[in-house]
Structures are given as C-alpha cells and as structure tokens.
Amino acid sequence: MFVKAIAALGLLVCILLAIDMALPYRHQAAWRAWVQRRRGSGFSFGLRGRFNSRDRRRAAHDAALDAIARAKNRSGTWDGNVYHGEEFERRQRRKPH
C-alpha cells in the first residue's frame, strides 16, 4: 500500500513536470510565479526563511567589522589598502634567484 502511494506520487510529479515543459514560456513563467507566491506565503522551510533573519544579518555584519578591526591591528605596515607584513620585509632583503 505504501509503495503504491509513493509510486503514484512520483507519477503525479512526472506528469506535472511534463505539462510544465509543454507550456509556452509565458505560461511557464506565470505558473512558476504563482507557485512561488504560494510557497512563500506560509511558514517556509526553504533556505530563504532560515538565513534571512535580521539577527543573522546583524551578526554577520558585526563579525565582518570584527575581522576588519583585527586585520587593521596586526603588526605590519599598510600602504593604502595593501598590507605588508613583517615577512614581506624579510623577503625583500633576499637576493632574487
């Protein structure tokens, strides 16, 4: 019984995809837009709903600012936006081969 239900569901999905491919582009776009609106109107399980919260964006922004501050406080010299570390100075003194 369970196997037949899964097979019927798979067949239904295949038929819907075949119908979608047979439609003209204009109707495909309208159908897909309708599906997107329906999917986005409720509780979404997709990645958009998981990673688009204000708290996560704020945390990412704060982490980026912290990384920039750590990079600026390292020992070495800055030439505009180019960082020259201590290893850079030592490498310049060697004779190139």
PDB file of C-alpha atoms in Angstrom:
ATOM      1  CA  MET A   1       0.000   0.000   0.000  1.00  0.00           C
ATOM      2  CA  PHE A   2       2.739   2.439   0.999  1.00  0.00           C
ATOM      3  CA  VAL A   3       4.827   1.587  -2.058  1.00  0.00           C
ATOM      4  CA  LYS A   4       1.860   2.188  -4.370  1.00  0.00           C
ATOM      5  CA  ALA A   5       1.239   5.588  -2.767  1.00  0.00           C
ATOM      6  CA  ILE A   6       4.854   6.630  -3.312  1.00  0.00           C
ATOM      7  CA  ALA A   7       4.760   5.360  -6.907  1.00  0.00           C
ATOM      8  CA  ALA A   8       1.541   7.304  -7.549  1.00  0.00           C
ATOM      9  CA  LEU A   9       3.098  10.442  -6.073  1.00  0.00           C
ATOM     10  CA  GLY A  10       6.168  10.026  -8.289  1.00  0.00           C
ATOM     11  CA  LEU A  11       3.972   9.558 -11.357  1.00  0.00           C
ATOM     12  CA  LEU A  12       1.988  12.685 -10.474  1.00  0.00           C
ATOM     13  CA  VAL A  13       5.176  14.734 -10.155  1.00  0.00           C
ATOM     14  CA  CYS A  14       6.430  13.439 -13.521  1.00  0.00           C
ATOM     15  CA  ILE A  15       3.120  14.313 -15.207  1.00  0.00           C
ATOM     16  CA  LEU A  16       3.141  17.817 -13.707  1.00  0.00           C
ATOM     17  CA  LEU A  17       6.717  18.386 -14.877  1.00  0.00           C
ATOM     18  CA  ALA A  18       5.854  17.161 -18.375  1.00  0.00           C
ATOM     19  CA  ILE A  19       2.873  19.531 -18.520  1.00  0.00           C
ATOM     20  CA  ASP A  20       5.086  22.379 -17.305  1.00  0.00           C
ATOM     21  CA  MET A  21       7.648  21.705 -20.060  1.00  0.00           C
ATOM     22  CA  ALA A  22       4.904  21.550 -22.711  1.00  0.00           C
ATOM     23  CA  LEU A  23       3.534  25.001 -21.822  1.00  0.00           C
ATOM     24  CA  PRO A  24       4.714  28.114 -23.685  1.00  0.00           C
ATOM     25  CA  TYR A  25       7.287  30.232 -21.880  1.00  0.00           C
ATOM     26  CA  ARG A  26       4.745  32.896 -20.900  1.00  0.00           C
ATOM     27  CA  HIS A  27       2.515  30.325 -19.192  1.00  0.00           C
ATOM     28  CA  GLN A  28       5.501  28.625 -17.572  1.00  0.00           C
ATOM     29  CA  ALA A  29       6.573  31.929 -16.033  1.00  0.00           C
ATOM     30  CA  ALA A  30       3.059  32.665 -14.776  1.00  0.00           C
ATOM     31  CA  TRP A  31       2.687  29.164 -13.299  1.00  0.00           C
ATOM     32  CA  ARG A  32       6.075  29.288 -11.574  1.00  0.00           C
ATOM     33  CA  ALA A  33       5.366  32.762 -10.173  1.00  0.00           C
ATOM     34  CA  TRP A  34       2.072  31.505  -8.755  1.00  0.00           C
ATOM     35  CA  VAL A  35       3.830  28.541  -7.138  1.00  0.00           C
ATOM     36  CA  GLN A  36       6.493  30.853  -5.666  1.00  0.00           C
ATOM     37  CA  ARG A  37       3.828  33.135  -4.195  1.00  0.00           C
ATOM     38  CA  ARG A  38       2.008  30.189  -2.642  1.00  0.00           C
ATOM     39  CA  ARG A  39       5.187  28.696  -1.241  1.00  0.00           C
ATOM     40  CA  GLY A  40       6.364  31.968   0.259  1.00  0.00           C
ATOM     41  CA  SER A  41       3.044  32.916   1.838  1.00  0.00           C
ATOM     42  CA  GLY A  42       3.181  30.485   4.761  1.00  0.00           C
ATOM     43  CA  PHE A  43       5.821  29.095   7.025  1.00  0.00           C
ATOM     44  CA  SER A  44       8.760  28.441   4.739  1.00  0.00           C
ATOM     45  CA  PHE A  45      11.127  25.531   5.176  1.00  0.00           C
ATOM     46  CA  GLY A  46      13.477  26.808   2.486  1.00  0.00           C
ATOM     47  CA  LEU A  47      16.866  28.419   2.898  1.00  0.00           C
ATOM     48  CA  ARG A  48      15.417  31.869   2.316  1.00  0.00           C
ATOM     49  CA  GLY A  49      13.404  31.672   5.521  1.00  0.00           C
ATOM     50  CA  ARG A  50      16.244  30.210   7.549  1.00  0.00           C
ATOM     51  CA  PHE A  51      19.048  32.608   6.701  1.00  0.00           C
ATOM     52  CA  ASN A  52      17.236  35.850   6.001  1.00  0.00           C
ATOM     53  CA  SER A  53      16.523  36.984   9.522  1.00  0.00           C
ATOM     54  CA  ARG A  54      17.548  40.414  10.750  1.00  0.00           C
ATOM     55  CA  ASP A  55      19.506  38.898  13.658  1.00  0.00           C
ATOM     56  CA  ARG A  56      21.621  36.737  11.369  1.00  0.00           C
ATOM     57  CA  ARG A  57      22.376  39.662   9.054  1.00  0.00           C
ATOM     58  CA  ARG A  58      23.337  41.815  12.034  1.00  0.00           C
ATOM     59  CA  ALA A  59      25.570  39.052  13.433  1.00  0.00           C
ATOM     60  CA  ALA A  60      27.273  38.628  10.049  1.00  0.00           C
ATOM     61  CA  HIS A  61      27.817  42.386   9.796  1.00  0.00           C
ATOM     62  CA  ASP A  62      29.307  42.502  13.299  1.00  0.00           C
ATOM     63  CA  ALA A  63      31.592  39.560  12.510  1.00  0.00           C
ATOM     64  CA  ALA A  64      32.798  41.329   9.366  1.00  0.00           C
ATOM     65  CA  LEU A  65      33.545  44.507  11.303  1.00  0.00           C
ATOM     66  CA  ASP A  66      35.451  42.494  13.921  1.00  0.00           C
ATOM     67  CA  ALA A  67      37.525  40.804  11.209  1.00  0.00           C
ATOM     68  CA  ILE A  68      38.366  44.178   9.670  1.00  0.00           C
ATOM     69  CA  ALA A  69      39.386  45.569  13.052  1.00  0.00           C
ATOM     70  CA  ARG A  70      41.611  42.533  13.746  1.00  0.00           C
ATOM     71  CA  ALA A  71      43.267  42.916  10.346  1.00  0.00           C
ATOM     72  CA  LYS A  72      43.976  46.584  10.923  1.00  0.00           C
ATOM     73  CA  ASN A  73      45.531  45.975  14.362  1.00  0.00           C
ATOM     74  CA  ARG A  74      48.092  43.398  13.159  1.00  0.00           C
ATOM     75  CA  SER A  75      51.748  44.242  13.203  1.00  0.00           C
ATOM     76  CA  GLY A  76      52.998  45.374   9.859  1.00  0.00           C
ATOM     77  CA  THR A  77      52.554  48.335   7.574  1.00  0.00           C
ATOM     78  CA  TRP A  78      49.666  49.418   5.412  1.00  0.00           C
ATOM     79  CA  ASP A  79      50.302  51.044   2.048  1.00  0.00           C
ATOM     80  CA  GLY A  80      46.843  52.355   1.222  1.00  0.00           C
ATOM     81  CA  ASN A  81      44.704  49.244   1.280  1.00  0.00           C
ATOM     82  CA  VAL A  82      47.667  46.856   0.833  1.00  0.00           C
ATOM     83  CA  TYR A  83      49.031  45.118   3.927  1.00  0.00           C
ATOM     84  CA  HIS A  84      52.766  44.387   4.108  1.00  0.00           C
ATOM     85  CA  GLY A  85      53.537  42.038   6.972  1.00  0.00           C
ATOM     86  CA  GLU A  86      56.856  41.526   8.670  1.00  0.00           C
ATOM     87  CA  GLU A  87      57.578  38.541   6.427  1.00  0.00           C
ATOM     88  CA  PHE A  88      57.274  40.809   3.399  1.00  0.00           C
ATOM     89  CA  GLU A  89      60.151  42.996   4.582  1.00  0.00           C
ATOM     90  CA  ARG A  90      62.381  39.967   5.230  1.00  0.00           C
ATOM     91  CA  ARG A  91      61.691  38.526   1.788  1.00  0.00           C
ATOM     92  CA  GLN A  92      62.626  41.768   0.061  1.00  0.00           C
ATOM     93  CA  ARG A  93      66.162  41.662   1.527  1.00  0.00           C
ATOM     94  CA  ARG A  94      66.954  38.270  -0.011  1.00  0.00           C
ATOM     95  CA  LYS A  95      68.671  38.103  -3.331  1.00  0.00           C
ATOM     96  CA  PRO A  96      66.190  37.022  -6.024  1.00  0.00           C
ATOM     97  CA  HIS A  97      67.156  33.905  -7.964  1.00  0.00           C
TER      98      HIS A  97
END
